[in-house]
């Protein structure tokens, strides 16, 4: 049986464009993804990033869920240390009331921003990612049928919005296994510990009321086009953006640049080789071959596909080709 494919959309703001256009493109892609049979559509919380429009993640989810009818819509993820668990319970309880049975809540413990932005977000200077496990439990309790806490989340109580743990290290794998929650690994940008984390999660998984057996979703980059050359060219937008981010100068998503890899240093090139190790870049034939190899080696329960492509039309085409490839993988 072919595994489900889903969409991770960072709502990229391209050079020369703006957040309003980005958010319109997000809804358009979600509507296409629903018709093409993608399982879920996730948006990520990032702050202070000039190239990402999904900072107010729950608000963008409402925009997407309201413009679609069947596809699951989720956060991939909410950075829980930035928020009171009660506030997130109310936000996602509201989404679940508006769109029952369609809302996912992925949780991460990273700030999703730089240190200065994190301080502006959290207000409490003593807030710590070390509180993350207890925050997850508190949030889960707020969303349950019979919360133990005196304060009730309204909306939220009884919604039982399914929780996911996101991670790019062994910590998230251990926590997801301990709590018996599905685990989404950020292999689309931090693949270094993927296999070790997945093995750890599967070996230590403890069944829970939400989930009886391990469930692994892996992030995966796809840049699909009509030819290998065009796909390689399109992928340089994401490569430029990532180098800019790691250099401390985040930018809007740049237009693709011919010969980009020949214009950067060996350190930057090696970093991109690592980042792109969980990627398929090429024509449909090339992408299909790379996807088959990745699925065979990792055995995920689901893939979360992201395509950071400058031109919206080309991004739609990449996802359309990906959906056709998925149909052939069975």
Short mmCIF file of C-alpha atoms in Angstrom, two decimals:
data_model
loop_
_atom_site.label_atom_id
_atom_site.label_comp_id
_atom_site.label_asym_id
_atom_site.label_seq_id
_atom_site.Cartn_x
_atom_site.Cartn_y
_atom_site.Cartn_z
CA UNK A 1 0.00 0.00 0.00
CA UNK A 2 1.29 3.45 -0.91
CA UNK A 3 2.07 5.58 2.12
CA UNK A 4 0.29 8.94 2.48
CA UNK A 5 1.99 12.10 1.26
CA UNK A 6 1.32 15.42 2.95
CA UNK A 7 2.34 19.05 2.42
CA UNK A 8 4.49 21.27 4.61
CA UNK A 9 4.08 24.88 3.51
CA UNK A 10 6.24 27.64 4.98
CA UNK A 11 4.11 30.23 3.14
CA UNK A 12 7.24 31.56 1.43
CA UNK A 13 7.42 35.27 0.77
CA UNK A 14 9.34 35.63 -2.46
CA UNK A 15 11.57 38.56 -3.35
CA UNK A 16 9.43 41.30 -4.85
CA UNK A 17 6.28 39.92 -3.25
CA UNK A 18 4.52 40.30 0.10
CA UNK A 19 2.74 38.34 2.84
CA UNK A 20 -0.72 38.90 1.34
CA UNK A 21 0.30 37.23 -1.92
CA UNK A 22 2.06 34.45 -0.01
CA UNK A 23 -1.06 33.66 2.01
CA UNK A 24 -3.25 33.65 -1.12
CA UNK A 25 -0.77 31.23 -2.68
CA UNK A 26 -0.92 29.06 0.45
CA UNK A 27 -4.68 28.65 0.14
CA UNK A 28 -4.40 27.98 -3.60
CA UNK A 29 -1.80 25.26 -3.01
CA UNK A 30 -3.93 23.73 -0.24
CA UNK A 31 -6.96 23.57 -2.55
CA UNK A 32 -4.86 21.88 -5.22
CA UNK A 33 -3.30 19.51 -2.66
CA UNK A 34 -6.76 18.47 -1.52
CA UNK A 35 -7.79 17.62 -5.09
CA UNK A 36 -4.52 15.77 -5.68
CA UNK A 37 -5.09 13.50 -2.67
CA UNK A 38 -2.53 14.76 -0.16
CA UNK A 39 -3.33 13.64 3.38
CA UNK A 40 -2.70 16.80 5.38
CA UNK A 41 -1.51 20.37 5.01
CA UNK A 42 0.76 21.71 7.73
CA UNK A 43 2.07 25.18 8.46
CA UNK A 44 4.99 26.07 10.70
CA UNK A 45 5.53 28.73 13.35
CA UNK A 46 8.51 30.95 12.57
CA UNK A 47 9.06 34.50 13.81
CA UNK A 48 11.09 37.42 12.50
CA UNK A 49 11.74 35.63 9.20
CA UNK A 50 11.30 37.95 6.20
CA UNK A 51 10.66 34.97 3.92
CA UNK A 52 7.99 33.13 5.98
CA UNK A 53 4.38 34.31 6.38
CA UNK A 54 3.03 31.68 8.80
CA UNK A 55 4.06 33.25 12.14
CA UNK A 56 0.43 33.40 13.35
CA UNK A 57 0.06 29.70 12.62
CA UNK A 58 -3.45 29.14 13.97
CA UNK A 59 -4.74 32.13 12.00
CA UNK A 60 -3.25 30.82 8.75
CA UNK A 61 -4.67 27.37 9.52
CA UNK A 62 -8.13 28.91 9.83
CA UNK A 63 -7.62 30.55 6.43
CA UNK A 64 -6.65 27.20 4.87
CA UNK A 65 -9.23 25.06 6.62
CA UNK A 66 -11.99 27.51 5.73
CA UNK A 67 -11.08 27.32 2.05
CA UNK A 68 -10.88 23.50 1.88
CA UNK A 69 -13.27 20.73 2.84
CA UNK A 70 -11.55 17.38 3.44
CA UNK A 71 -7.77 17.71 3.79
CA UNK A 72 -6.45 17.69 7.37
CA UNK A 73 -4.92 21.02 8.38
CA UNK A 74 -2.27 21.25 11.04
CA UNK A 75 0.63 22.99 12.71
CA UNK A 76 3.99 21.56 11.90
CA UNK A 77 4.46 22.98 14.34
CA UNK A 78 3.55 25.25 17.18
CA UNK A 79 6.65 26.05 19.23
CA UNK A 80 5.02 25.39 22.59
CA UNK A 81 7.59 27.13 24.86
CA UNK A 82 6.52 30.41 23.19
CA UNK A 83 2.95 30.05 24.47
CA UNK A 84 0.72 29.25 27.39
CA UNK A 85 -0.69 25.75 26.88
CA UNK A 86 -4.14 27.15 27.71
CA UNK A 87 -3.95 29.67 24.86
CA UNK A 88 -2.98 26.93 22.38
CA UNK A 89 -5.78 24.71 23.71
CA UNK A 90 -8.28 27.52 23.11
CA UNK A 91 -6.92 28.28 19.62
CA UNK A 92 -6.92 24.68 18.47
CA UNK A 93 -10.16 23.92 20.25
CA UNK A 94 -11.69 26.75 18.23
CA UNK A 95 -10.24 25.35 15.00
CA UNK A 96 -11.57 21.90 15.87
CA UNK A 97 -15.04 23.34 16.59
CA UNK A 98 -15.04 25.06 13.21
CA UNK A 99 -13.54 22.13 11.30
CA UNK A 100 -14.26 18.93 13.28
CA UNK A 101 -12.05 15.94 12.58
CA UNK A 102 -9.62 17.90 10.39
CA UNK A 103 -7.16 19.60 12.78
CA UNK A 104 -3.68 18.38 13.78
CA UNK A 105 -1.39 19.95 16.38
CA UNK A 106 2.33 19.31 15.99
CA UNK A 107 4.46 20.57 18.87
CA UNK A 108 8.09 21.61 18.94
CA UNK A 109 10.31 22.98 21.69
CA UNK A 110 12.58 25.20 19.55
CA UNK A 111 11.96 28.96 19.63
CA UNK A 112 11.30 29.23 15.88
CA UNK A 113 13.25 32.48 15.97
CA UNK A 114 16.45 34.14 17.16
CA UNK A 115 17.12 34.81 20.83
CA UNK A 116 16.00 38.46 20.76
CA UNK A 117 12.71 37.56 19.07
CA UNK A 118 12.24 34.71 21.54
CA UNK A 119 12.55 37.13 24.46
CA UNK A 120 9.99 39.45 22.86
CA UNK A 121 7.61 36.53 22.34
CA UNK A 122 7.83 34.86 25.71
CA UNK A 123 7.75 37.89 28.02
CA UNK A 124 8.75 35.65 30.93
CA UNK A 125 12.54 35.65 30.94
CA UNK A 126 12.65 32.41 32.95
CA UNK A 127 10.55 30.46 30.41
CA UNK A 128 12.49 27.36 29.44
CA UNK A 129 12.32 24.57 26.89
CA UNK A 130 12.91 22.28 29.88
CA UNK A 131 9.22 22.80 30.71
CA UNK A 132 8.21 21.34 27.35
CA UNK A 133 7.21 17.82 28.55
CA UNK A 134 4.96 19.22 31.27
CA UNK A 135 3.51 21.78 28.84
CA UNK A 136 2.62 18.95 26.45
CA UNK A 137 0.86 17.09 29.26
CA UNK A 138 -0.99 20.24 30.36
CA UNK A 139 -2.11 20.92 26.79
CA UNK A 140 -3.23 17.33 26.31
CA UNK A 141 -5.22 17.59 29.53
CA UNK A 142 -6.92 20.84 28.47
CA UNK A 143 -8.06 19.13 25.25
CA UNK A 144 -9.32 15.98 26.98
CA UNK A 145 -12.90 15.04 27.85
CA UNK A 146 -12.36 15.36 31.61
CA UNK A 147 -9.44 17.68 32.40
CA UNK A 148 -7.78 17.36 35.77
CA UNK A 149 -6.95 21.07 35.91
CA UNK A 150 -9.36 23.50 37.49
CA UNK A 151 -9.22 25.94 34.56
CA UNK A 152 -11.10 24.76 31.48
CA UNK A 153 -10.31 25.51 27.84
CA UNK A 154 -13.45 26.77 26.12
CA UNK A 155 -13.40 25.92 23.25
CA UNK A 156 -10.94 23.08 23.66
CA UNK A 157 -12.18 20.72 26.33
CA UNK A 158 -13.36 17.48 24.74
CA UNK A 159 -11.92 18.29 21.32
CA UNK A 160 -9.10 15.73 21.71
CA UNK A 161 -7.15 17.37 18.89
CA UNK A 162 -4.46 14.81 17.99
CA UNK A 163 -1.00 15.85 19.15
CA UNK A 164 2.28 15.15 17.35
CA UNK A 165 5.81 15.63 18.64
CA UNK A 166 8.18 17.27 16.17
CA UNK A 167 11.91 16.87 16.41
CA UNK A 168 15.30 17.08 14.77
CA UNK A 169 17.17 15.22 17.51
CA UNK A 170 16.91 12.24 19.85
CA UNK A 171 15.08 14.29 22.46
CA UNK A 172 11.86 14.55 20.45
CA UNK A 173 12.03 10.85 19.59
CA UNK A 174 12.32 9.89 23.27
CA UNK A 175 9.48 12.18 24.29
CA UNK A 176 7.14 11.01 21.52
CA UNK A 177 7.85 7.39 22.41
CA UNK A 178 7.30 7.99 26.13
CA UNK A 179 3.99 9.81 25.59
CA UNK A 180 2.80 7.41 22.89
CA UNK A 181 2.39 10.15 20.29
CA UNK A 182 3.13 10.21 16.55
CA UNK A 183 6.59 11.55 15.69
CA UNK A 184 7.44 13.91 12.84
CA UNK A 185 11.16 14.27 12.13
CA UNK A 186 12.52 17.40 10.44
CA UNK A 187 14.68 15.51 7.97
CA UNK A 188 13.90 18.10 5.28
CA UNK A 189 16.39 20.49 6.89
CA UNK A 190 18.15 18.57 9.71
CA UNK A 191 18.60 14.98 8.51
CA UNK A 192 21.77 14.14 10.44
CA UNK A 193 20.12 12.15 13.29
CA UNK A 194 17.10 10.87 11.37
CA UNK A 195 17.78 7.14 11.35
CA UNK A 196 18.95 7.06 14.97
CA UNK A 197 15.91 9.05 16.12
CA UNK A 198 13.45 6.88 14.21
CA UNK A 199 15.00 3.69 15.59
CA UNK A 200 14.95 5.07 19.13
CA UNK A 201 11.30 6.11 18.80
CA UNK A 202 10.15 2.76 17.42
CA UNK A 203 12.10 0.74 19.97
CA UNK A 204 10.82 2.68 22.99
CA UNK A 205 7.25 3.47 21.96
CA UNK A 206 4.63 3.07 24.69
CA UNK A 207 1.01 2.76 23.50
CA UNK A 208 -1.37 5.50 24.57
CA UNK A 209 -5.04 6.40 24.30
CA UNK A 210 -4.23 8.34 21.12
CA UNK A 211 -1.93 5.84 19.41
CA UNK A 212 -1.43 2.09 19.77
CA UNK A 213 1.70 1.66 17.66
CA UNK A 214 4.54 3.91 16.45
CA UNK A 215 3.80 6.32 13.61
CA UNK A 216 6.66 8.13 11.88
CA UNK A 217 6.36 11.00 9.44
CA UNK A 218 9.52 12.25 7.75
CA UNK A 219 10.07 15.65 6.18
CA UNK A 220 11.29 15.47 2.59
CA UNK A 221 12.19 18.08 -0.02
CA UNK A 222 10.90 17.62 -3.55
CA UNK A 223 11.84 19.83 -6.47
CA UNK A 224 10.11 18.21 -9.44
CA UNK A 225 10.06 19.68 -12.94
CA UNK A 226 9.89 18.50 -16.52
CA UNK A 227 13.67 18.01 -16.68
CA UNK A 228 16.52 17.38 -14.25
CA UNK A 229 18.15 20.64 -15.30
CA UNK A 230 15.05 22.74 -14.60
CA UNK A 231 14.53 21.09 -11.21
CA UNK A 232 18.14 21.70 -10.20
CA UNK A 233 17.73 25.35 -11.22
CA UNK A 234 14.49 25.73 -9.22
CA UNK A 235 16.10 24.22 -6.11
CA UNK A 236 18.66 27.03 -5.92
CA UNK A 237 16.07 29.38 -4.39
CA UNK A 238 15.83 27.20 -1.30
CA UNK A 239 19.60 26.74 -1.27
CA UNK A 240 20.23 30.49 -1.31
CA UNK A 241 17.64 31.07 1.41
CA UNK A 242 19.18 28.40 3.63
CA UNK A 243 22.73 29.72 3.22
CA UNK A 244 21.48 33.24 3.98
CA UNK A 245 19.69 31.99 7.10
CA UNK A 246 22.69 30.06 8.41
CA UNK A 247 24.87 33.09 7.72
CA UNK A 248 22.70 35.17 10.03
CA UNK A 249 21.01 37.15 7.26
CA UNK A 250 17.58 35.65 6.60
CA UNK A 251 15.95 36.93 3.42
CA UNK A 252 12.85 36.54 1.35
CA UNK A 253 12.92 33.54 -0.97
CA UNK A 254 15.31 34.53 -3.77
CA UNK A 255 14.76 33.81 -7.45
CA UNK A 256 16.67 30.78 -8.74
CA UNK A 257 20.25 31.41 -9.82
CA UNK A 258 22.08 29.48 -12.52
CA UNK A 259 25.36 27.96 -11.37
CA UNK A 260 24.74 28.86 -7.72
CA UNK A 261 26.69 25.95 -6.26
CA UNK A 262 29.77 27.03 -8.19
CA UNK A 263 29.51 30.52 -6.67
CA UNK A 264 29.71 29.55 -2.99
CA UNK A 265 32.48 28.25 -0.78
CA UNK A 266 33.23 24.66 0.14
CA UNK A 267 31.78 25.04 3.65
CA UNK A 268 28.46 26.32 2.33
CA UNK A 269 28.38 23.62 -0.33
CA UNK A 270 29.03 20.88 2.23
CA UNK A 271 26.26 22.27 4.43
CA UNK A 272 23.83 22.13 1.51
CA UNK A 273 24.88 18.57 0.68
CA UNK A 274 23.92 17.60 4.22
CA UNK A 275 20.66 19.56 4.25
CA UNK A 276 19.58 18.20 0.87
CA UNK A 277 20.38 14.57 1.66
CA UNK A 278 16.64 13.99 2.19
CA UNK A 279 15.57 15.44 -1.13
CA UNK A 280 14.46 14.46 -4.60
CA UNK A 281 15.44 16.91 -7.32
CA UNK A 282 14.74 16.24 -10.98
CA UNK A 283 12.36 15.06 -13.65
CA UNK A 284 9.47 12.75 -12.72
CA UNK A 285 11.62 9.70 -13.49
CA UNK A 286 14.49 10.97 -11.30
CA UNK A 287 12.21 12.01 -8.43
CA UNK A 288 10.40 8.67 -8.50
CA UNK A 289 13.67 6.77 -8.29
CA UNK A 290 14.91 8.91 -5.39
CA UNK A 291 11.61 8.64 -3.53
CA UNK A 292 11.55 4.86 -3.89
CA UNK A 293 15.06 4.61 -2.48
CA UNK A 294 14.30 6.90 0.45
CA UNK A 295 11.09 5.08 1.39
CA UNK A 296 12.80 1.69 1.13
CA UNK A 297 15.65 2.76 3.42
CA UNK A 298 13.60 4.61 6.06
CA UNK A 299 10.18 2.83 6.04
CA UNK A 300 8.16 5.91 7.09
CA UNK A 301 4.44 5.73 7.75
CA UNK A 302 4.00 9.05 5.94
CA UNK A 303 6.04 11.65 4.07
CA UNK A 304 5.68 15.40 4.58
CA UNK A 305 6.68 17.02 1.31
CA UNK A 306 8.00 20.56 1.17
CA UNK A 307 8.89 22.44 -2.03
CA UNK A 308 10.46 25.85 -1.51
CA UNK A 309 10.13 27.11 -5.08
CA UNK A 310 10.22 30.79 -6.06
CA UNK A 311 7.43 30.91 -8.63
CA UNK A 312 4.02 29.75 -7.41
CA UNK A 313 3.14 28.14 -10.76
CA UNK A 314 6.33 26.07 -10.68
CA UNK A 315 5.66 25.06 -7.07
CA UNK A 316 2.16 23.87 -8.02
CA UNK A 317 3.65 21.89 -10.90
CA UNK A 318 6.16 20.24 -8.56
CA UNK A 319 3.39 19.08 -6.22
CA UNK A 320 1.25 17.94 -9.16
CA UNK A 321 4.11 15.79 -10.45
CA UNK A 322 4.70 14.49 -6.92
CA UNK A 323 1.08 13.38 -6.60
CA UNK A 324 1.35 11.51 -9.91
CA UNK A 325 4.56 9.83 -8.74
CA UNK A 326 2.95 8.79 -5.46
CA UNK A 327 0.19 7.03 -7.40
CA UNK A 328 2.87 4.96 -9.17
CA UNK A 329 4.76 4.02 -6.00
CA UNK A 330 2.25 1.41 -4.93
#
